[in-house]
Short mmCIF file of C-alpha atoms and ligand atoms in Angstrom, two decimals:
data_model
loop_
_atom_site.label_atom_id
_atom_site.label_comp_id
_atom_site.label_asym_id
_atom_site.label_seq_id
_atom_site.Cartn_x
_atom_site.Cartn_y
_atom_site.Cartn_z
CA MET M 142 64.86 26.14 -69.70
CA GLU M 143 62.35 24.53 -66.72
CA THR M 144 58.48 25.93 -67.18
CA CYS M 145 56.88 26.82 -64.10
CA ASP M 146 55.06 23.32 -64.39
CA SER M 147 57.98 21.28 -63.82
CA ILE M 148 59.67 23.21 -61.05
CA TYR M 149 55.62 22.83 -59.78
CA ILE M 150 55.88 19.38 -60.01
CA LYS M 151 59.58 18.94 -58.75
CA LYS M 152 59.00 20.54 -55.54
CA THR M 153 56.10 19.15 -55.10
CA ASN M 154 57.83 15.55 -55.33
CA ARG M 155 60.21 16.56 -53.54
CA ARG M 156 58.07 17.59 -50.57
CA LEU M 157 55.84 14.23 -50.93
CA ILE M 158 59.24 12.20 -50.56
CA ILE M 159 60.57 14.50 -47.64
CA SER M 160 57.24 13.30 -46.10
CA LYS M 161 57.26 10.02 -47.05
CA ILE M 162 61.13 9.55 -45.65
CA PHE M 163 59.16 11.31 -42.18
CA GLU M 164 56.73 8.68 -42.16
CA LYS M 165 58.75 5.70 -42.74
CA GLY M 166 62.16 6.52 -40.60
CA MET M 167 64.43 5.01 -42.93
CA ILE M 168 63.55 3.64 -46.93
CA SER M 169 64.72 2.40 -49.51
CA ARG M 170 64.94 4.49 -52.99
CA ALA M 171 62.91 1.40 -54.19
CA GLU M 172 60.56 1.26 -51.96
CA LEU M 173 60.30 4.59 -51.47
CA SER M 174 59.19 4.79 -55.42
CA LYS M 175 56.73 2.31 -54.24
CA VAL M 176 54.95 4.36 -51.59
CA ALA M 177 55.40 7.69 -53.18
CA LYS M 178 54.51 6.64 -55.94
CA LEU M 179 57.03 8.01 -58.49
CA THR M 180 59.26 6.97 -60.50
CA LYS M 181 62.71 5.16 -60.09
CA ALA M 182 64.35 7.99 -61.65
CA THR M 183 62.68 10.73 -60.25
CA ILE M 184 63.37 9.38 -57.36
CA SER M 185 67.14 9.31 -57.83
CA SER M 186 67.35 12.78 -59.02
CA GLN M 187 65.94 13.85 -56.23
CA VAL M 188 67.38 12.13 -53.40
CA ALA M 189 70.34 13.46 -55.10
CA ASN M 190 69.56 16.57 -54.61
CA LEU M 191 68.43 16.40 -51.07
CA LEU M 192 71.70 14.60 -50.06
CA GLU M 193 73.12 17.29 -51.68
CA ASP M 194 71.44 19.40 -49.63
CA GLY M 195 72.19 17.89 -46.39
CA LEU M 196 68.50 17.04 -45.75
CA LEU M 197 69.04 13.23 -45.81
CA VAL M 198 71.77 10.54 -45.15
CA GLU M 199 72.24 7.32 -46.13
CA SER M 200 73.25 4.10 -44.29
CA TYR M 201 73.53 0.15 -44.63
CA GLU M 202 70.25 -1.91 -43.46
CA VAL M 203 71.85 -4.43 -40.77
CA HIS M 204 70.36 -7.86 -41.24
CA ASN M 205 71.26 -11.16 -40.99
CA HIS M 206 70.30 -12.98 -44.26
CA ILE M 207 73.42 -13.33 -47.06
CA GLY M 208 72.99 -10.54 -50.11
CA ARG M 209 73.04 -7.32 -51.36
CA LYS M 210 72.37 -4.67 -48.11
CA PRO M 211 69.73 -1.96 -49.59
CA ILE M 212 70.89 1.28 -49.22
CA MET M 213 68.55 3.16 -46.32
CA LEU M 214 68.07 6.94 -46.77
CA SER M 215 66.59 9.13 -43.28
CA ILE M 216 66.57 12.54 -42.17
CA ASN M 217 69.73 14.13 -41.40
CA GLN M 218 68.52 14.47 -37.68
CA LYS M 219 71.11 16.50 -36.53
CA ALA M 220 71.50 19.31 -39.72
CA GLY M 221 68.87 21.68 -37.72
CA TYR M 222 67.14 22.05 -34.93
CA ALA M 223 63.63 23.11 -34.08
CA LEU M 224 62.95 25.30 -31.09
CA GLY M 225 59.59 25.22 -29.26
CA ILE M 226 58.72 27.51 -26.71
CA ASP M 227 55.36 27.32 -23.98
CA LEU M 228 54.59 30.89 -23.01
CA ASP M 229 52.96 30.44 -19.94
CA TYR M 230 52.00 32.36 -16.40
CA GLN M 231 55.11 32.86 -14.63
CA HIS M 232 57.14 30.11 -16.22
CA ILE M 233 58.65 29.69 -19.65
CA THR M 234 59.81 26.22 -21.46
CA PHE M 235 62.45 26.06 -24.12
CA ILE M 236 62.60 22.98 -25.71
CA ILE M 237 65.59 22.24 -28.72
CA SER M 238 64.16 19.23 -30.65
CA ASP M 239 66.40 17.51 -33.81
CA LEU M 240 64.94 17.41 -37.20
CA MET M 241 63.16 13.92 -35.89
CA GLY M 242 61.31 16.10 -33.16
CA SER M 243 63.35 14.39 -30.43
CA PRO M 244 64.06 16.81 -27.57
CA VAL M 245 67.99 17.58 -26.65
CA LEU M 246 67.67 20.06 -24.36
CA THR M 247 64.60 21.72 -22.15
CA ASP M 248 64.95 24.73 -19.92
CA HIS M 249 62.48 26.14 -17.64
CA MET M 250 62.28 29.43 -16.92
CA GLU M 251 60.71 30.86 -13.88
CA ILE M 252 59.02 34.88 -14.81
CA LEU M 253 57.47 36.97 -11.63
CA THR M 254 56.34 39.09 -13.94
CA SER M 255 53.52 39.84 -16.76
CA ASN M 256 55.24 43.00 -18.31
CA TYR M 257 55.18 42.38 -22.00
CA ASP M 258 58.65 44.27 -22.96
CA GLU M 259 60.67 42.46 -20.19
CA ILE M 260 59.42 39.36 -21.10
CA VAL M 261 60.16 40.22 -25.10
CA ASP M 262 63.27 41.18 -23.87
CA ILE M 263 63.57 37.58 -22.23
CA LEU M 264 62.65 35.81 -25.51
CA ILE M 265 64.79 37.79 -27.36
CA LYS M 266 67.90 36.82 -25.48
CA ARG M 267 66.99 33.58 -25.34
CA ILE M 268 66.30 33.03 -29.03
CA LYS M 269 69.52 34.37 -29.72
CA TYR M 270 71.64 32.64 -27.24
CA TYR M 271 69.89 29.31 -28.63
CA LYS M 272 70.67 30.69 -32.05
CA ASP M 273 74.31 31.04 -31.49
CA ALA M 274 74.65 27.65 -29.97
CA TYR M 275 73.08 25.50 -32.35
CA SER M 276 75.10 27.28 -35.01
CA GLN M 277 77.69 24.75 -36.07
CA SER M 278 74.87 22.58 -37.26
CA SER M 279 74.48 23.02 -41.39
CA PHE M 280 70.74 24.63 -40.32
CA GLY M 281 71.04 25.61 -37.12
CA ILE M 282 67.86 26.95 -35.40
CA VAL M 283 65.45 26.13 -38.76
CA GLY M 284 62.30 28.18 -36.71
CA VAL M 285 60.84 29.45 -33.40
CA VAL M 286 57.18 28.30 -32.30
CA ILE M 287 56.05 29.88 -29.28
CA GLY M 288 52.49 28.40 -27.81
CA ILE M 289 50.00 31.19 -26.28
CA HIS M 290 48.36 31.05 -23.47
CA GLY M 291 45.20 32.88 -25.32
CA THR M 292 43.71 33.84 -28.64
CA VAL M 293 46.10 34.26 -31.52
CA SER M 294 44.92 36.15 -34.83
CA LYS M 295 45.24 34.30 -37.91
CA GLU M 296 47.39 37.30 -39.08
CA GLU M 297 49.62 35.82 -35.78
CA VAL M 298 49.12 38.41 -33.30
CA ILE M 299 48.49 38.07 -29.78
CA ASN M 300 44.58 39.50 -29.34
CA PHE M 301 44.00 38.36 -25.17
CA VAL M 302 46.00 36.08 -22.92
CA PRO M 303 43.86 36.38 -20.18
CA SER M 304 46.48 35.47 -17.42
CA HIS M 305 48.96 38.30 -18.02
CA ASN M 306 46.09 40.33 -19.25
CA TRP M 307 48.06 41.26 -22.63
CA LYS M 308 45.39 42.57 -25.59
CA ASN M 309 46.77 42.78 -29.17
CA LYS M 310 50.36 42.10 -28.79
CA ASP M 311 52.78 41.89 -32.18
CA LEU M 312 54.55 39.95 -29.93
CA LYS M 313 56.12 38.11 -33.45
CA GLY M 314 57.08 41.29 -34.74
CA ASP M 315 58.31 42.64 -31.55
CA ILE M 316 60.99 39.53 -31.72
CA GLU M 317 61.59 39.34 -35.38
CA LYS M 318 62.61 43.32 -35.57
CA GLU M 319 65.48 41.68 -33.48
CA VAL M 320 66.05 38.07 -34.66
CA ASP M 321 66.51 37.17 -37.69
CA LEU M 322 64.39 33.62 -37.75
CA PRO M 323 61.55 32.48 -38.56
CA ILE M 324 59.17 33.01 -35.73
CA GLN M 325 55.32 31.99 -35.58
CA LEU M 326 52.90 32.40 -33.09
CA GLU M 327 50.31 29.70 -32.45
CA ASN M 328 47.52 28.82 -29.85
CA ASN M 329 48.48 26.15 -27.05
CA ALA M 330 45.63 24.04 -27.41
CA ASN M 331 45.83 23.78 -31.07
CA LEU M 332 49.93 23.18 -30.60
CA CYS M 333 48.18 20.05 -28.56
CA SER M 334 46.09 19.28 -31.15
CA PHE M 335 48.81 19.21 -34.09
CA ALA M 336 51.15 16.79 -31.57
CA GLU M 337 48.52 14.84 -31.11
CA ARG M 338 48.07 14.30 -34.80
CA VAL M 339 52.13 14.52 -35.43
CA PHE M 340 53.10 12.08 -32.90
CA MET M 341 50.36 10.16 -31.64
CA ASN M 342 47.18 9.45 -33.73
CA HIS M 343 48.69 8.69 -36.77
CA GLN M 344 45.49 7.33 -38.63
CA SER M 345 43.40 9.73 -37.97
CA ASP M 346 42.17 13.43 -39.72
CA ASN M 347 39.89 14.05 -37.28
CA VAL M 348 41.68 14.81 -34.20
CA LEU M 349 39.77 17.02 -31.34
CA SER M 350 42.15 17.67 -28.49
CA ILE M 351 41.39 19.14 -24.95
CA SER M 352 43.40 20.87 -22.90
CA MET M 353 42.83 20.99 -19.47
CA TYR M 354 45.05 23.43 -17.32
CA SER M 355 44.83 26.68 -16.52
CA GLY M 356 40.97 26.70 -18.47
CA ILE M 357 40.25 24.57 -20.88
CA GLY M 358 40.99 25.02 -24.51
CA ILE M 359 40.56 23.11 -27.88
CA GLY M 360 42.50 22.54 -30.82
CA MET M 361 41.10 20.65 -33.73
CA ILE M 362 42.53 19.24 -36.41
CA PHE M 363 39.70 19.03 -39.33
CA LYS M 364 40.52 16.67 -42.52
CA GLY M 365 44.25 16.90 -41.92
CA GLU M 366 44.38 20.93 -41.21
CA LEU M 367 44.05 23.30 -37.74
CA LEU M 368 40.77 24.24 -37.19
CA LYS M 369 40.77 27.90 -36.59
CA GLY M 370 37.51 29.93 -37.45
CA SER M 371 37.05 32.85 -39.41
CA HIS M 372 39.62 35.26 -37.07
CA GLY M 373 41.67 32.30 -35.70
CA TYR M 374 40.23 32.09 -32.34
CA ALA M 375 38.01 29.07 -32.68
CA GLY M 376 38.07 26.85 -29.70
CA GLU M 377 37.40 28.62 -26.87
CA MET M 378 34.86 26.40 -25.48
CA GLY M 379 35.87 26.50 -22.12
CA HIS M 380 33.61 29.77 -21.75
CA MET M 381 30.75 27.97 -22.52
CA ILE M 382 28.00 28.13 -19.83
CA ILE M 383 27.34 24.46 -18.49
CA VAL M 384 25.93 26.16 -15.17
CA PRO M 385 23.19 28.89 -15.19
CA ASP M 386 23.83 31.75 -12.75
CA GLY M 387 27.11 29.36 -11.89
CA LYS M 388 30.30 30.84 -10.98
CA PRO M 389 31.38 34.28 -12.41
CA CYS M 390 34.31 34.08 -14.77
CA ASN M 391 36.68 36.39 -16.04
CA CYS M 392 34.91 36.33 -19.14
CA GLY M 393 32.05 38.29 -17.61
CA ASN M 394 29.43 35.38 -17.43
CA LEU M 395 28.65 33.18 -15.24
CA GLY M 396 29.11 29.53 -15.07
CA CYS M 397 31.68 28.72 -17.62
CA TRP M 398 32.89 25.15 -18.38
CA GLY M 399 36.19 26.20 -17.47
CA LEU M 400 35.52 27.50 -13.76
CA TYR M 401 34.67 23.64 -13.47
CA ALA M 402 36.23 20.93 -15.50
CA SER M 403 39.73 22.64 -15.59
CA GLU M 404 42.59 20.94 -13.52
CA GLN M 405 43.01 24.63 -12.15
CA SER M 406 39.53 24.76 -10.73
CA PHE M 407 40.34 21.11 -9.02
CA PHE M 408 43.37 22.06 -7.49
CA HIS M 409 40.94 25.58 -6.47
CA GLN M 410 38.68 22.69 -4.04
CA VAL M 411 40.87 20.33 -3.25
CA ASN M 412 43.40 23.25 -1.80
CA LYS M 413 40.70 25.22 -0.17
CA HIS M 414 39.91 21.45 1.82
CA PHE M 415 43.54 21.20 3.04
CA LEU M 416 44.34 24.60 3.71
CA LYS M 417 47.46 23.87 1.23
CA ARG M 418 48.45 24.27 -2.23
CA MET M 419 48.72 20.37 -2.76
CA THR M 420 50.94 18.84 -5.64
CA TYR M 421 50.12 16.02 -8.52
CA GLU M 422 52.39 13.62 -6.12
CA GLU M 423 50.10 14.76 -2.91
CA ILE M 424 46.77 13.73 -4.66
CA HIS M 425 48.60 10.45 -6.50
CA GLN M 426 48.80 9.19 -2.87
CA LEU M 427 45.60 10.33 -1.86
CA ILE M 428 44.17 8.68 -5.14
CA ILE M 429 45.92 5.12 -3.41
CA VAL M 430 44.45 5.42 -0.09
CA GLU M 431 41.34 6.61 -1.89
CA ASP M 432 40.74 9.14 0.37
CA LYS M 433 36.74 10.40 0.46
CA ILE M 434 37.43 13.87 -0.26
CA ILE M 435 39.48 13.07 -3.10
CA MET M 436 37.38 10.75 -4.95
CA LYS M 437 34.36 12.74 -4.47
CA GLN M 438 36.20 15.77 -6.22
CA PHE M 439 37.18 13.04 -8.87
CA GLU M 440 33.65 12.31 -9.39
CA GLU M 441 32.43 16.06 -9.97
CA PHE M 442 35.14 16.91 -11.50
CA ILE M 443 34.40 14.22 -14.22
CA LYS M 444 30.59 15.08 -14.43
CA TYR M 445 31.27 18.21 -14.95
CA LEU M 446 33.79 17.44 -17.47
CA SER M 447 31.07 15.08 -19.38
CA ILE M 448 28.58 17.72 -20.11
CA GLY M 449 31.01 20.10 -21.77
CA LEU M 450 32.33 17.06 -23.44
CA ASN M 451 28.54 15.61 -24.82
CA ASN M 452 27.85 19.65 -25.77
CA ILE M 453 31.17 19.26 -27.43
CA VAL M 454 31.32 15.69 -29.36
CA ASN M 455 27.35 16.74 -30.84
CA ILE M 456 29.23 19.89 -32.43
CA LEU M 457 31.59 18.41 -33.78
CA ASN M 458 31.22 14.66 -34.29
CA PRO M 459 34.87 14.10 -33.66
CA GLU M 460 36.57 10.71 -34.62
CA ILE M 461 39.30 10.80 -31.88
CA LEU M 462 38.76 12.83 -28.57
CA VAL M 463 42.26 13.01 -26.40
CA LEU M 464 41.38 14.43 -22.74
CA ASN M 465 45.20 16.56 -22.28
CA SER M 466 45.14 16.70 -18.44
CA GLU M 467 47.99 15.56 -15.99
CA LEU M 468 45.23 15.14 -13.02
CA LEU M 469 43.31 12.60 -15.70
CA LYS M 470 46.18 9.90 -15.90
CA LEU M 471 46.66 9.62 -11.78
CA TYR M 472 42.88 9.05 -11.82
CA PRO M 473 42.04 4.88 -12.17
CA ASP M 474 40.02 3.91 -14.74
CA ALA M 475 39.58 7.73 -15.82
CA GLU M 476 38.55 6.75 -19.77
CA SER M 477 35.75 4.42 -19.00
CA LYS M 478 34.87 6.61 -15.94
CA ILE M 479 34.11 9.33 -18.50
CA LYS M 480 32.91 7.37 -21.50
CA SER M 481 29.60 5.80 -18.91
CA HIS M 482 28.81 9.65 -19.32
CA LEU M 483 28.99 10.14 -22.75
CA LYS M 484 26.19 7.14 -23.39
CA SER M 485 23.97 9.94 -26.12
CA SER M 486 22.37 7.61 -28.54
CA VAL M 487 23.00 11.35 -31.02
CA SER M 488 26.06 12.11 -29.94
CA HIS M 489 29.31 10.10 -31.60
CA TYR M 490 32.79 9.57 -31.77
CA ASN M 491 35.28 7.12 -32.58
CA GLU M 492 37.80 7.02 -29.42
CA LEU M 493 38.90 8.80 -26.27
CA PHE M 494 41.57 9.27 -25.30
CA ILE M 495 43.90 10.32 -22.18
CA SER M 496 46.78 11.82 -23.28
CA GLU M 497 50.05 10.46 -23.10
CA LEU M 498 52.29 13.31 -24.29
CA GLY M 499 50.79 15.24 -21.39
CA ASN M 500 51.80 19.05 -20.56
CA LYS M 501 54.23 18.51 -22.81
CA ALA M 502 52.17 18.35 -26.07
CA ALA M 503 52.10 22.03 -26.39
CA ILE M 504 55.58 22.17 -26.34
CA MET M 505 56.11 19.18 -28.59
CA GLY M 506 53.75 20.60 -31.54
CA ALA M 507 55.59 23.60 -31.35
CA CYS M 508 58.99 22.15 -32.38
CA ALA M 509 57.18 19.53 -34.96
CA LEU M 510 55.34 22.97 -36.33
CA ALA M 511 58.86 24.24 -36.70
CA ILE M 512 59.85 21.55 -38.41
CA LYS M 513 57.02 21.15 -41.07
CA ASN M 514 57.73 24.56 -41.96
CA PHE M 515 61.30 24.08 -42.56
CA MET M 516 60.67 20.91 -44.84
CA GLY M 517 57.40 22.75 -46.09
CA VAL M 518 55.52 19.20 -46.20
CA SER M 519 52.07 18.81 -45.78
CA GLU M 520 52.32 16.24 -44.05
CA LEU M 521 54.33 15.06 -40.99
CA ARG M 522 54.66 11.67 -38.74
CA LEU M 523 57.52 12.09 -35.87
CA ARG M 524 57.56 8.60 -33.41
CA ILE M 525 58.61 9.79 -29.84
CA GLU M 526 61.36 7.99 -28.62
CA ARG M 527 60.43 5.77 -25.65
ZN1 ZN K 594 34.03 32.27 -18.82
#
């Protein structure tokens, strides 16, 4: 009979082995034994189980020199699929990814309502549709993670979504009543930081990601885990006051950071000037011709962005600071211009990047989180197929 200890050790070893295969992509049993620091016998029996479960596949590595080709192991990436949902204001994006986090389908849906029941109904219908559509694969849809543009409690209840004016909504419970799949809710900015760690910053356990779209949200990976605070609401730094007696915010205060350094605030200013709804492409064209109004607006934007960044760096001392903004991606030398404002001899960070994942970070993080939950691993490393 197996003891509790031996079952626990087997489970731990299984998770470690899966993590290492994710990290390496393809690996032989001998190499796996080295990197996981497990005996060849343990690897052999665990891999046999994982192959039987359909989570791994074997293949022969192609190489030119003569000799025995080692059998390589990799994740059976088409054995199941993750569903990531970005529940934004006026639109919902759905991404299905395979088990290596590569998107296989993206759907975008306009929603012209904030009515909670109507939106729950839309979500349930869509999730059921995908569940059926992918039921032919061994595991089907393995999990659903929904990114929420607002605060989510540790119990995964929506606390507040400002754009829809939703308070205390049990979205997870309402969907799970109708759909037999694991559903998880997570704050959008948290999903961004998770994606940065899983897909991009493989070397750091301390990643701070700042999403700068309709407001400013912060997600922080600290010691390899999401830092959520006592109730789950940490990271609402968009409401840090940076201008005394400044613009009025919907939170009730004046001069919040998000009113000066979010993309929404930037577009608000330029739309007012050009008397129309400007697009990213139009702004890009104006940057190319160095339009005075746009360049001045960017200078202001970066100035206010840097005030908040200085404060955050002093509070959290992050190793990696990732700014998630499609606008900053358009602006030449944005990284060095921002860094030039962060010269305090007190505040420290190691690296600052503009996110390559951009506005897809949250939803890619959602897929990755569903995969992590399904695999039961504590550590997940995925690659982006370029
Ligand atoms: Zn505010």
